[in-house]
Short mmCIF file of C-alpha atoms in Angstrom, two decimals:
data_model
loop_
_atom_site.label_atom_id
_atom_site.label_comp_id
_atom_site.label_asym_id
_atom_site.label_seq_id
_atom_site.Cartn_x
_atom_site.Cartn_y
_atom_site.Cartn_z
CA MET M 81 -90.22 221.51 8.90
CA THR M 82 -86.94 220.60 7.58
CA GLN M 83 -86.65 217.07 6.39
CA LEU M 84 -84.25 215.07 8.31
CA VAL M 85 -84.15 213.00 4.99
CA GLU M 86 -85.51 213.18 1.45
CA VAL M 87 -85.52 210.91 -0.91
CA ARG M 88 -86.47 211.22 -4.60
CA ASP M 89 -86.84 209.18 -7.57
CA LEU M 90 -85.42 205.92 -5.97
CA ARG M 91 -85.30 202.62 -8.33
CA ILE M 92 -83.48 199.48 -7.29
CA HIS M 93 -83.18 197.32 -9.57
CA PHE M 94 -81.40 194.25 -9.87
CA PRO M 95 -80.77 192.24 -13.02
CA THR M 96 -81.18 188.55 -12.89
CA GLU M 97 -80.53 186.29 -14.94
CA ASP M 98 -84.15 186.31 -15.84
CA GLY M 99 -84.20 189.52 -16.45
CA LEU M 100 -84.71 192.47 -13.86
CA VAL M 101 -86.43 192.85 -10.93
CA LYS M 102 -87.68 195.99 -9.89
CA ALA M 103 -87.68 195.91 -6.52
CA VAL M 104 -88.80 199.23 -5.75
CA ASP M 105 -89.08 201.84 -9.18
CA GLY M 106 -89.77 205.51 -8.37
CA LEU M 107 -89.70 205.87 -4.99
CA SER M 108 -89.89 209.34 -2.65
CA PHE M 109 -90.88 210.43 0.44
CA GLY M 110 -89.62 213.04 3.47
CA LEU M 111 -88.64 212.11 6.54
CA GLY M 112 -89.54 214.88 9.00
CA SER M 113 -86.55 214.61 11.97
CA GLY M 114 -88.48 214.71 15.53
CA HIS M 115 -90.98 211.97 13.44
CA THR M 116 -91.39 207.94 13.85
CA PRO M 117 -92.35 206.94 10.65
CA GLY M 118 -93.67 203.10 9.97
CA ILE M 119 -94.00 201.48 6.62
CA ALA M 120 -96.40 198.84 5.62
CA GLY M 121 -96.62 196.13 2.59
CA GLU M 122 -97.02 192.90 1.83
CA SER M 123 -93.16 190.55 1.28
CA GLY M 124 -92.02 191.02 -0.98
CA SER M 125 -92.66 195.22 -1.94
CA GLY M 126 -89.41 196.14 -1.35
CA LYS M 127 -89.58 198.07 2.48
CA SER M 128 -86.43 195.90 3.58
CA VAL M 129 -84.78 196.76 0.13
CA THR M 130 -85.51 200.43 0.75
CA SER M 131 -84.52 200.60 3.59
CA LEU M 132 -80.49 199.29 3.43
CA GLY M 133 -80.70 200.98 0.11
CA ILE M 134 -80.68 204.47 2.67
CA LEU M 135 -77.89 202.49 4.46
CA GLY M 136 -76.06 201.88 0.95
CA LEU M 137 -75.62 197.76 2.06
CA HIS M 138 -76.56 196.58 -1.27
CA GLU M 139 -74.06 194.96 -3.34
CA GLY M 140 -72.44 197.42 -5.43
CA THR M 141 -71.61 194.76 -8.39
CA ARG M 142 -75.16 193.08 -8.22
CA THR M 143 -77.21 196.23 -8.11
CA ARG M 144 -78.73 199.22 -10.07
CA ILE M 145 -79.22 201.84 -8.00
CA SER M 146 -80.41 205.53 -8.78
CA GLY M 147 -81.87 208.24 -7.62
CA GLU M 148 -81.55 210.97 -4.45
CA ILE M 149 -81.31 210.67 -1.16
CA TRP M 150 -80.47 213.35 1.29
CA LEU M 151 -79.57 212.86 4.48
CA ASP M 152 -78.35 216.19 6.53
CA GLY M 153 -77.66 217.91 2.83
CA GLU M 154 -75.01 215.38 1.44
CA ASP M 155 -76.44 212.71 -1.00
CA LEU M 156 -75.95 209.33 0.25
CA ALA M 157 -76.41 207.59 -3.01
CA ARG M 158 -73.28 209.95 -4.98
CA MET M 159 -71.18 208.96 -1.57
CA ALA M 160 -67.66 207.24 -1.73
CA PRO M 161 -67.90 203.40 -0.14
CA ASP M 162 -66.30 205.15 2.85
CA SER M 163 -67.47 208.43 3.58
CA ILE M 164 -70.34 206.92 4.07
CA ARG M 165 -69.29 203.84 5.92
CA GLU M 166 -68.26 207.22 8.48
CA LEU M 167 -72.34 207.57 8.53
CA HIS M 168 -72.86 204.25 10.12
CA ALA M 169 -74.59 203.30 12.88
CA ASN M 170 -73.25 207.01 13.94
CA LYS M 171 -75.79 209.32 11.95
CA VAL M 172 -78.01 206.36 10.38
CA ALA M 173 -78.31 202.57 11.81
CA MET M 174 -80.50 199.90 11.21
CA ILE M 175 -82.14 197.64 13.80
CA PHE M 176 -81.85 193.85 11.79
CA GLN M 177 -84.69 191.79 11.60
CA ASP M 178 -83.86 187.78 13.05
CA PRO M 179 -80.82 188.76 15.68
CA LEU M 180 -80.27 185.43 15.24
CA SER M 181 -78.26 184.54 12.05
CA SER M 182 -77.20 188.93 12.32
CA LEU M 183 -74.99 188.94 14.60
CA HIS M 184 -71.58 186.41 13.37
CA PRO M 185 -72.33 182.80 15.69
CA TYR M 186 -68.27 182.92 16.44
CA TYR M 187 -68.00 186.28 19.04
CA SER M 188 -69.47 186.72 21.84
CA VAL M 189 -72.44 189.49 21.86
CA GLY M 190 -70.56 191.92 23.87
CA ASP M 191 -67.59 191.31 21.68
CA GLN M 192 -70.04 192.52 19.01
CA ILE M 193 -70.98 195.50 20.95
CA ILE M 194 -67.41 196.57 21.38
CA GLU M 195 -66.41 195.99 18.01
CA ALA M 196 -69.28 198.75 16.92
CA TYR M 197 -68.32 201.25 19.29
CA ARG M 198 -64.58 201.16 18.51
CA ILE M 199 -65.29 201.29 15.27
CA HIS M 200 -66.24 205.17 15.64
CA ASN M 201 -64.56 205.67 19.57
CA ARG M 202 -60.67 205.44 19.60
CA VAL M 203 -61.05 203.85 22.82
CA GLY M 204 -59.28 200.61 24.38
CA LYS M 205 -61.22 197.64 24.61
CA LYS M 206 -61.77 197.42 27.98
CA ALA M 207 -62.17 201.27 27.80
CA ALA M 208 -65.72 199.87 25.35
CA ARG M 209 -67.69 197.41 27.31
CA PRO M 210 -70.88 198.02 28.03
CA CYS M 211 -72.15 198.24 31.08
CA ASP M 212 -75.93 199.33 32.71
CA ARG M 213 -75.45 203.47 32.56
CA ASP M 214 -75.31 202.40 28.78
CA ALA M 215 -78.19 199.53 28.94
CA GLY M 216 -80.68 201.46 30.13
CA PRO M 217 -83.15 201.30 32.88
CA GLY M 218 -85.14 197.94 32.47
CA ARG M 219 -83.11 196.89 30.49
CA HIS M 220 -81.05 194.32 32.11
CA PRO M 221 -82.98 192.61 34.31
CA ALA M 222 -80.81 190.08 35.61
CA GLY M 223 -77.92 192.17 37.08
CA GLY M 224 -74.09 192.06 37.24
CA ASP M 225 -71.36 193.13 35.32
CA PRO M 226 -73.10 193.34 31.73
CA TYR M 227 -70.54 192.25 29.94
CA ARG M 228 -69.59 189.07 31.75
CA ARG M 229 -72.84 188.49 30.90
CA LEU M 230 -72.83 189.84 27.30
CA SER M 231 -69.89 187.05 26.75
CA ALA M 232 -71.70 183.91 26.01
CA PRO M 233 -71.93 182.88 22.29
CA VAL M 234 -74.45 184.88 20.52
CA LEU M 235 -77.40 181.22 20.54
CA ARG M 236 -77.32 180.68 24.30
CA TRP M 237 -78.30 184.44 24.25
CA HIS M 238 -81.09 185.06 21.32
CA GLU M 239 -82.95 187.89 24.26
CA ALA M 240 -79.01 189.69 24.72
CA ALA M 241 -78.90 189.51 20.73
CA ARG M 242 -81.69 192.65 20.60
CA ASP M 243 -80.00 194.18 23.54
CA ASP M 244 -76.80 194.56 21.19
CA ARG M 245 -78.65 196.01 18.33
CA ASP M 246 -79.97 199.00 20.15
CA GLY M 247 -76.74 199.15 21.87
CA ALA M 248 -75.02 199.37 18.11
CA VAL M 249 -77.23 201.39 17.10
CA VAL M 250 -77.25 203.95 20.19
CA MET T 271 -62.86 171.96 28.00
CA ILE T 272 -60.73 169.93 29.54
CA ALA T 273 -63.62 167.38 30.05
CA PHE T 274 -64.42 167.68 26.74
CA ILE T 275 -60.28 167.17 25.35
CA VAL T 276 -60.37 164.36 28.09
CA ARG T 277 -63.29 162.35 26.96
CA ARG T 278 -61.95 163.00 23.82
CA LEU T 279 -58.78 161.40 24.08
CA ILE T 280 -60.71 157.86 25.26
CA VAL T 281 -62.59 158.14 22.12
CA THR T 282 -59.15 158.22 20.93
CA VAL T 283 -57.81 155.42 21.80
CA PHE T 284 -60.89 153.50 21.55
CA LEU T 285 -60.71 154.96 18.13
CA LEU T 286 -57.04 153.08 17.67
CA LEU T 287 -58.09 149.95 20.00
CA VAL T 288 -61.26 148.98 16.72
CA VAL T 289 -58.00 150.04 13.87
CA SER T 290 -56.40 148.34 15.51
CA LEU T 291 -58.52 144.29 15.89
CA ILE T 292 -60.04 145.64 11.51
CA THR T 293 -55.86 145.78 10.73
CA PHE T 294 -54.80 142.24 12.75
CA ALA T 295 -58.87 140.87 11.64
CA ILE T 296 -57.22 141.66 8.00
CA PHE T 297 -53.78 140.75 7.65
CA PHE T 298 -54.45 137.11 10.04
CA LEU T 299 -58.47 136.06 9.86
CA ILE T 300 -58.70 136.39 6.22
CA PRO T 301 -55.43 134.92 5.21
CA LEU T 302 -56.86 131.94 7.55
CA LEU T 303 -60.68 132.29 6.34
CA ALA T 304 -59.14 131.97 3.13
CA GLY T 305 -57.35 128.17 3.85
CA GLN T 306 -53.78 129.25 4.51
CA ASN T 307 -53.12 127.66 7.81
CA SER T 308 -50.26 128.89 10.41
CA TYR T 309 -47.43 126.16 9.92
CA GLU T 310 -47.42 128.39 5.37
CA LEU T 311 -48.05 132.27 7.17
CA ALA T 312 -44.42 130.46 9.82
CA SER T 313 -43.42 129.86 6.78
CA GLN T 314 -42.91 133.26 6.20
CA TYR T 315 -41.28 133.61 7.41
CA VAL T 316 -37.90 132.00 7.82
CA GLY T 317 -36.20 132.11 4.51
CA ARG T 318 -36.19 130.27 1.11
CA ASN T 319 -36.98 126.14 1.38
CA PRO T 320 -37.51 126.08 5.43
CA SER T 321 -37.20 122.21 6.93
CA PRO T 322 -40.64 121.64 8.58
CA ALA T 323 -38.04 121.96 11.92
CA ALA T 324 -37.73 125.21 11.31
CA VAL T 325 -40.69 126.28 10.52
CA HIS T 326 -42.40 125.25 12.92
CA ALA T 327 -40.12 126.81 15.99
CA ILE T 328 -40.74 129.81 14.47
CA GLU T 329 -45.30 129.07 14.45
CA ARG T 330 -44.21 128.62 18.38
CA LYS T 331 -42.63 131.48 18.93
CA LEU T 332 -44.56 133.68 17.14
CA GLY T 333 -47.53 132.51 18.81
CA PHE T 334 -49.18 130.78 15.56
CA ASP T 335 -50.62 128.15 16.55
CA GLN T 336 -52.81 129.81 19.89
CA PRO T 337 -56.79 131.07 18.85
CA LEU T 338 -56.75 133.80 17.56
CA THR T 339 -58.71 135.89 20.63
CA VAL T 340 -54.47 135.08 22.02
CA GLN T 341 -53.03 135.97 19.45
CA TYR T 342 -55.15 140.57 19.34
CA GLY T 343 -54.12 140.26 22.77
CA ARG T 344 -50.08 139.92 21.92
CA PHE T 345 -50.54 142.20 19.14
CA VAL T 346 -52.31 144.68 21.31
CA ARG T 347 -49.56 143.90 24.65
CA GLY T 348 -47.02 144.08 21.41
CA ILE T 349 -47.35 147.88 20.36
CA VAL T 350 -48.21 149.09 24.45
CA MET T 351 -45.54 146.72 25.94
CA GLY T 352 -43.13 144.39 23.60
CA ALA T 353 -43.49 141.52 23.17
CA HIS T 354 -40.95 138.20 24.09
CA TYR T 355 -40.58 135.60 21.94
CA ASP T 356 -38.93 132.88 23.59
CA ALA T 357 -39.00 129.76 23.30
CA GLY T 358 -37.07 127.51 24.81
CA PRO T 359 -33.93 128.31 24.42
CA ASP T 360 -34.43 130.77 21.60
CA LYS T 361 -35.30 134.39 23.62
CA THR T 362 -36.24 137.54 21.57
CA TYR T 363 -37.25 140.60 23.10
CA CYS T 364 -38.89 143.40 20.71
CA PRO T 365 -38.63 146.75 22.39
CA PRO T 366 -41.96 148.43 22.75
CA PRO T 367 -43.61 149.52 20.10
CA CYS T 368 -43.36 146.31 18.49
CA PHE T 369 -44.13 145.66 15.13
CA GLY T 370 -43.16 142.44 14.48
CA TYR T 371 -39.79 141.93 12.13
CA SER T 372 -39.29 142.79 8.88
CA PHE T 373 -39.47 138.91 6.26
CA ARG T 374 -37.39 140.92 3.97
CA ASN T 375 -34.49 141.69 6.61
CA GLN T 376 -35.15 140.56 9.97
CA GLN T 377 -35.49 143.51 11.88
CA PRO T 378 -38.08 144.70 13.75
CA VAL T 379 -40.43 147.30 12.16
CA TRP T 380 -40.98 150.24 14.48
CA PRO T 381 -37.54 151.69 14.07
CA MET T 382 -37.91 151.29 10.34
CA LEU T 383 -40.69 153.67 9.67
CA MET T 384 -39.63 155.79 12.78
CA SER T 385 -36.14 155.60 10.12
CA ASN T 386 -38.08 157.43 6.84
CA VAL T 387 -40.60 159.19 9.53
CA PRO T 388 -38.52 162.91 8.71
CA VAL T 389 -38.60 162.41 5.53
CA THR T 390 -42.13 162.31 5.05
CA ALA T 391 -43.12 164.66 7.98
CA SER T 392 -40.93 167.13 5.88
CA LEU T 393 -42.10 167.06 3.52
CA ALA T 394 -45.87 166.36 4.56
CA PHE T 395 -45.03 170.03 6.63
CA GLY T 396 -44.19 172.42 3.90
CA ALA T 397 -46.34 171.16 1.41
CA ALA T 398 -48.83 171.62 3.21
CA VAL T 399 -48.22 175.23 4.87
CA LEU T 400 -47.20 176.12 1.61
CA TRP T 401 -50.83 175.24 -0.01
CA LEU T 402 -52.61 176.35 2.92
CA VAL T 403 -51.26 179.88 3.11
CA ALA T 404 -51.05 179.78 -1.44
CA GLY T 405 -55.47 177.92 -1.38
CA THR T 406 -57.12 179.83 0.65
CA ALA T 407 -55.75 183.06 -0.30
CA ILE T 408 -56.32 182.17 -3.65
CA GLY T 409 -59.73 181.31 -2.61
CA VAL T 410 -60.67 184.80 -0.46
CA LEU T 411 -59.63 186.42 -3.82
CA SER T 412 -61.46 184.23 -6.06
CA ALA T 413 -64.81 184.96 -4.20
CA LEU T 414 -64.63 188.37 -3.82
CA ARG T 415 -63.62 189.24 -6.87
CA ARG T 416 -66.08 186.86 -8.81
CA GLY T 417 -66.26 186.45 -11.70
CA THR T 418 -63.78 188.66 -13.66
CA VAL T 419 -60.70 187.58 -15.31
CA PHE T 420 -58.23 186.31 -12.06
CA ASP T 421 -61.36 183.73 -10.60
CA ARG T 422 -62.19 182.88 -13.70
CA ALA T 423 -58.35 182.25 -14.15
CA ALA T 424 -57.05 180.91 -10.92
CA MET T 425 -60.59 178.57 -11.48
CA GLY T 426 -59.06 177.23 -14.14
CA VAL T 427 -56.11 176.45 -13.13
CA ALA T 428 -57.41 175.09 -9.81
CA LEU T 429 -59.44 172.59 -11.87
CA ALA T 430 -56.17 171.43 -13.34
CA GLY T 431 -53.97 170.93 -10.12
CA VAL T 432 -57.01 168.96 -9.45
CA SER T 433 -57.74 166.53 -11.60
CA LEU T 434 -53.31 166.52 -13.08
CA PRO T 435 -52.08 163.89 -11.08
CA ILE T 436 -48.87 164.46 -9.31
CA PHE T 437 -47.10 161.45 -11.12
CA PHE T 438 -47.53 163.91 -14.13
CA THR T 439 -47.12 167.27 -12.78
CA GLY T 440 -44.01 165.57 -10.70
CA LEU T 441 -42.59 164.39 -13.75
CA ILE T 442 -42.99 168.09 -15.41
CA ALA T 443 -41.89 170.16 -12.83
CA LEU T 444 -38.30 167.74 -12.70
CA GLN T 445 -38.41 167.46 -15.97
CA LEU T 446 -37.88 171.07 -16.17
CA PHE T 447 -36.26 172.43 -13.31
CA SER T 448 -33.82 169.43 -12.24
CA TYR T 449 -32.38 168.67 -15.30
CA ARG T 450 -33.05 171.52 -18.09
CA TRP T 451 -32.70 174.88 -16.68
CA PRO T 452 -30.64 172.94 -13.01
CA ILE T 453 -32.10 175.05 -10.51
CA PHE T 454 -32.79 172.12 -8.21
CA PRO T 455 -29.97 169.62 -8.96
CA ASP T 456 -29.59 166.75 -7.96
CA LEU T 457 -32.15 166.05 -5.80
CA LYS T 458 -31.59 163.66 -2.89
CA PHE T 459 -33.27 164.19 1.32
CA VAL T 460 -30.82 165.90 3.07
CA PRO T 461 -31.37 166.13 7.02
CA PHE T 462 -32.98 169.93 8.64
CA THR T 463 -30.37 169.43 11.26
CA GLU T 464 -27.71 168.14 8.34
CA ASN T 465 -28.01 171.03 6.58
CA PRO T 466 -31.59 173.03 6.24
CA LEU T 467 -30.90 175.12 3.54
CA LEU T 468 -29.80 172.76 1.26
CA TRP T 469 -32.74 170.31 2.57
CA ALA T 470 -34.93 173.70 2.10
CA ARG T 471 -33.67 173.62 -1.35
CA ASN T 472 -34.15 170.32 -1.68
CA LEU T 473 -37.38 170.20 -1.17
CA VAL T 474 -38.78 172.87 -3.14
CA LEU T 475 -39.55 170.91 -5.60
CA PRO T 476 -41.89 168.02 -3.55
CA TRP T 477 -43.51 170.58 -1.80
CA THR T 478 -44.64 172.78 -4.71
CA THR T 479 -46.02 169.32 -6.72
CA LEU T 480 -47.84 168.61 -3.63
CA ALA T 481 -49.31 171.74 -2.84
CA PHE T 482 -50.11 172.30 -6.37
CA LEU T 483 -52.87 169.81 -5.64
CA TYR T 484 -54.16 170.80 -2.29
CA ALA T 485 -53.88 174.43 -3.00
CA ALA T 486 -56.07 173.60 -5.49
CA LEU T 487 -58.51 171.18 -3.08
CA TYR T 488 -58.46 174.11 -1.10
CA ALA T 489 -58.43 177.58 -3.14
CA ARG T 490 -61.67 175.97 -4.64
CA LEU T 491 -63.75 175.50 -1.19
CA THR T 492 -62.22 178.47 -0.08
CA ARG T 493 -64.31 180.59 -2.48
CA ALA T 494 -66.97 178.29 -1.78
CA GLY T 495 -66.53 178.27 1.79
CA MET T 496 -66.26 182.46 1.29
CA LEU T 497 -68.95 183.49 -1.07
CA GLU T 498 -71.30 181.98 2.01
CA THR T 499 -70.67 183.90 4.60
CA MET T 500 -69.91 186.56 2.67
CA GLY T 501 -74.20 186.67 1.54
CA GLU T 502 -75.29 186.00 6.01
CA ASP T 503 -76.21 188.52 7.36
CA TYR T 504 -73.90 189.00 10.18
CA ILE T 505 -72.19 190.13 7.12
CA ARG T 506 -74.23 193.55 6.31
CA THR T 507 -74.24 193.81 10.17
CA ALA T 508 -70.70 194.39 10.14
CA ARG T 509 -70.63 196.29 7.46
CA ALA T 510 -73.92 198.14 9.00
CA LYS T 511 -71.46 198.77 11.60
CA GLY T 512 -70.03 200.83 9.49
CA LEU T 513 -66.34 198.51 9.55
CA PRO T 514 -63.62 198.61 7.44
CA GLU T 515 -63.91 195.95 4.36
CA ARG T 516 -60.95 194.47 5.03
CA LYS T 517 -61.89 194.20 8.29
CA VAL T 518 -65.58 191.97 7.52
CA ILE T 519 -63.71 190.01 4.97
CA VAL T 520 -60.98 188.92 7.53
CA LYS T 521 -62.67 188.72 10.86
CA HIS T 522 -65.94 188.40 9.91
CA GLY T 523 -65.98 186.33 6.40
CA LEU T 524 -63.07 184.09 6.27
CA ARG T 525 -63.69 183.25 10.04
CA ALA T 526 -66.60 181.57 10.49
CA ALA T 527 -65.34 179.77 6.16
CA LEU T 528 -62.04 178.70 7.82
CA THR T 529 -63.97 176.30 9.48
CA PRO T 530 -64.68 173.52 6.88
CA ILE T 531 -60.76 173.86 5.70
CA VAL T 532 -59.80 172.73 9.47
CA THR T 533 -61.70 169.66 8.83
CA ILE T 534 -60.28 169.44 6.09
CA PHE T 535 -56.48 170.07 6.09
CA GLY T 536 -56.01 168.06 9.47
CA MET T 537 -57.73 165.14 7.61
CA ASP T 538 -55.77 166.20 4.22
CA LEU T 539 -52.45 165.97 6.52
CA GLY T 540 -52.79 163.05 9.04
CA LEU T 541 -52.76 161.18 5.81
CA LEU T 542 -50.20 162.51 4.03
CA LEU T 543 -47.68 161.85 7.60
CA GLY T 544 -48.61 158.54 6.59
CA GLY T 545 -47.02 158.63 3.71
CA ALA T 546 -47.06 160.95 0.79
CA VAL T 547 -46.73 157.81 -2.00
CA LEU T 548 -47.05 158.90 -5.68
CA THR T 549 -44.80 161.99 -4.61
CA GLU T 550 -42.17 160.24 -2.19
CA PHE T 551 -42.52 157.68 -5.97
CA THR T 552 -41.63 160.10 -7.98
CA PHE T 553 -39.15 162.26 -6.23
CA SER T 554 -37.69 158.72 -4.75
CA LEU T 555 -37.07 160.35 -1.81
CA HIS T 556 -37.37 157.74 1.03
CA GLY T 557 -40.29 158.04 3.40
CA LEU T 558 -43.13 156.10 3.89
CA GLY T 559 -44.77 156.10 1.17
CA LEU T 560 -42.12 154.01 -0.78
CA PHE T 561 -41.95 152.66 2.37
CA THR T 562 -45.33 151.04 1.94
CA ILE T 563 -44.38 150.00 -1.91
CA LEU T 564 -41.28 148.41 -0.94
CA ALA T 565 -43.30 146.17 2.05
CA ILE T 566 -46.82 145.68 -0.38
CA GLN T 567 -44.28 144.32 -3.36
CA ASN T 568 -42.81 142.35 -0.58
CA ASN T 569 -45.57 141.28 1.14
CA ASP T 570 -44.29 141.78 4.00
CA LEU T 571 -46.92 141.00 6.64
CA PRO T 572 -45.06 142.95 9.67
CA GLU T 573 -44.27 146.15 8.04
CA ILE T 574 -47.83 146.71 6.25
CA LEU T 575 -49.51 146.15 9.72
CA GLY T 576 -46.74 149.01 10.67
CA VAL T 577 -47.62 151.53 7.92
CA VAL T 578 -51.41 151.00 8.10
CA MET T 579 -51.26 151.17 12.52
CA LEU T 580 -48.92 154.82 12.62
CA THR T 581 -50.58 156.70 9.48
CA ALA T 582 -54.00 155.20 11.84
CA PHE T 583 -52.84 157.11 14.46
CA PHE T 584 -51.48 160.36 12.57
CA VAL T 585 -54.98 160.66 11.69
CA VAL T 586 -56.61 159.41 14.62
CA ILE T 587 -54.59 162.11 16.48
CA ALA T 588 -54.47 164.55 13.24
CA ASN T 589 -58.82 164.44 14.09
CA LEU T 590 -58.15 164.78 17.77
CA ILE T 591 -56.34 168.14 17.40
CA VAL T 592 -58.72 169.58 14.71
CA ASP T 593 -61.62 168.62 17.24
CA ILE T 594 -60.10 170.76 19.81
CA LEU T 595 -59.04 173.97 16.86
CA TYR T 596 -62.67 173.36 16.40
CA ALA T 597 -63.90 173.22 20.03
CA VAL T 598 -61.31 177.07 20.38
CA ILE T 599 -62.92 178.61 16.74
CA ASP T 600 -66.61 178.05 16.75
CA PRO T 601 -68.07 178.57 20.44
CA ARG T 602 -71.19 177.44 19.16
CA VAL T 603 -69.53 173.07 19.55
CA ARG T 604 -67.84 174.72 23.08
CA PRO T 605 -69.48 171.62 25.22
#
């Protein structure tokens, strides 16, 4: 079976004033296509740090990452930031926890979905508006034009926020 | 949104009333409490060694002999509708907004104030543009390059800018660029409508001096704000979407970091419009600031009162604009 993602000897260290924090130290695993694995562990055990590391979302100046992250024959750990950006929300994505803080409070949920879509698709703002076809069955019980429904600021639409994350990933 | 603006306007009017009450109390009530009677108050309005009859006439004409509540009513009505001073044959009409007559030259205060506004407004707005652009730009760059030589140098200069008083930096700027190397010689205020080029040229030094102080403050504020917002979860989300870094910084980072800056900017600009005292003094610009100094030196009550009310007006209006802007920028405060 081909491995979709293969991580070899991943180390993610944070130099701090109190010494080096080894959040992830020598982790290796493979991920088969069509599988849905789960990572279990207590808080602070490095689940999020690993996931963010795979996406290359750690701050470069304050993190030391070594090891290999293979996705589709490319090593993400050695990739230029610009090329990784191409993959984001295109090939690799992450559904963050706590949608309330993960979404920008000054922009509407709809606009943030549109923004994500337009990064990888050269379309106008109107063409990028989410429509019910994309949203899938049963997701918006409220009905109506999804863009108008999602144009409320983030804070008033907690539940909609989760849909946004899904929409961005799709 | 319109209901919000109307509500804010009502609050603004109320606020101005409170300010007028407090200034009135400071200038009329406190002297009385301190033992000054209305005769002494009135004697300030007439020349030296006046005859008691003349003082009594003025006392009656300006209404100092009446109860304080009536006087306050007259004071507010004078500002809103103008005031009629008549005592017997001696009639004077002071058109609105009437802040009374100056002790110095017996002229109505309001036109005197207004003649000083262009200088101060030119100084304040020009400097504001400078410091806002320079301050936020340096702050953002410093935050993004935290800990580098640029960041340390910028923050060092900013610390100096915040600490050095304007009469120091201003005098050095004058000495260097107006006397030793006369790039900006012969500084005097030229109205914009008369000669825009000369207007700008003669204001470069005052603008830079004033902006240096504020830019330093704003650079530090922007840097702190940017450091905070760039650590937020939604910045990570923006990056995870594959958004180019420049857009992450400007559209997602700076926008959130700028809101507190907007608040402070409104206050600072409003206050400066009431007179940039030190800058005007250093560069001999005859604006509201210099006017205030003269008014205080001469104990010219109506002039001081007028300046205080005008400054309060600018600050309150600036705050009103900031509140409305805030609602535009940040949807969370929208009603």
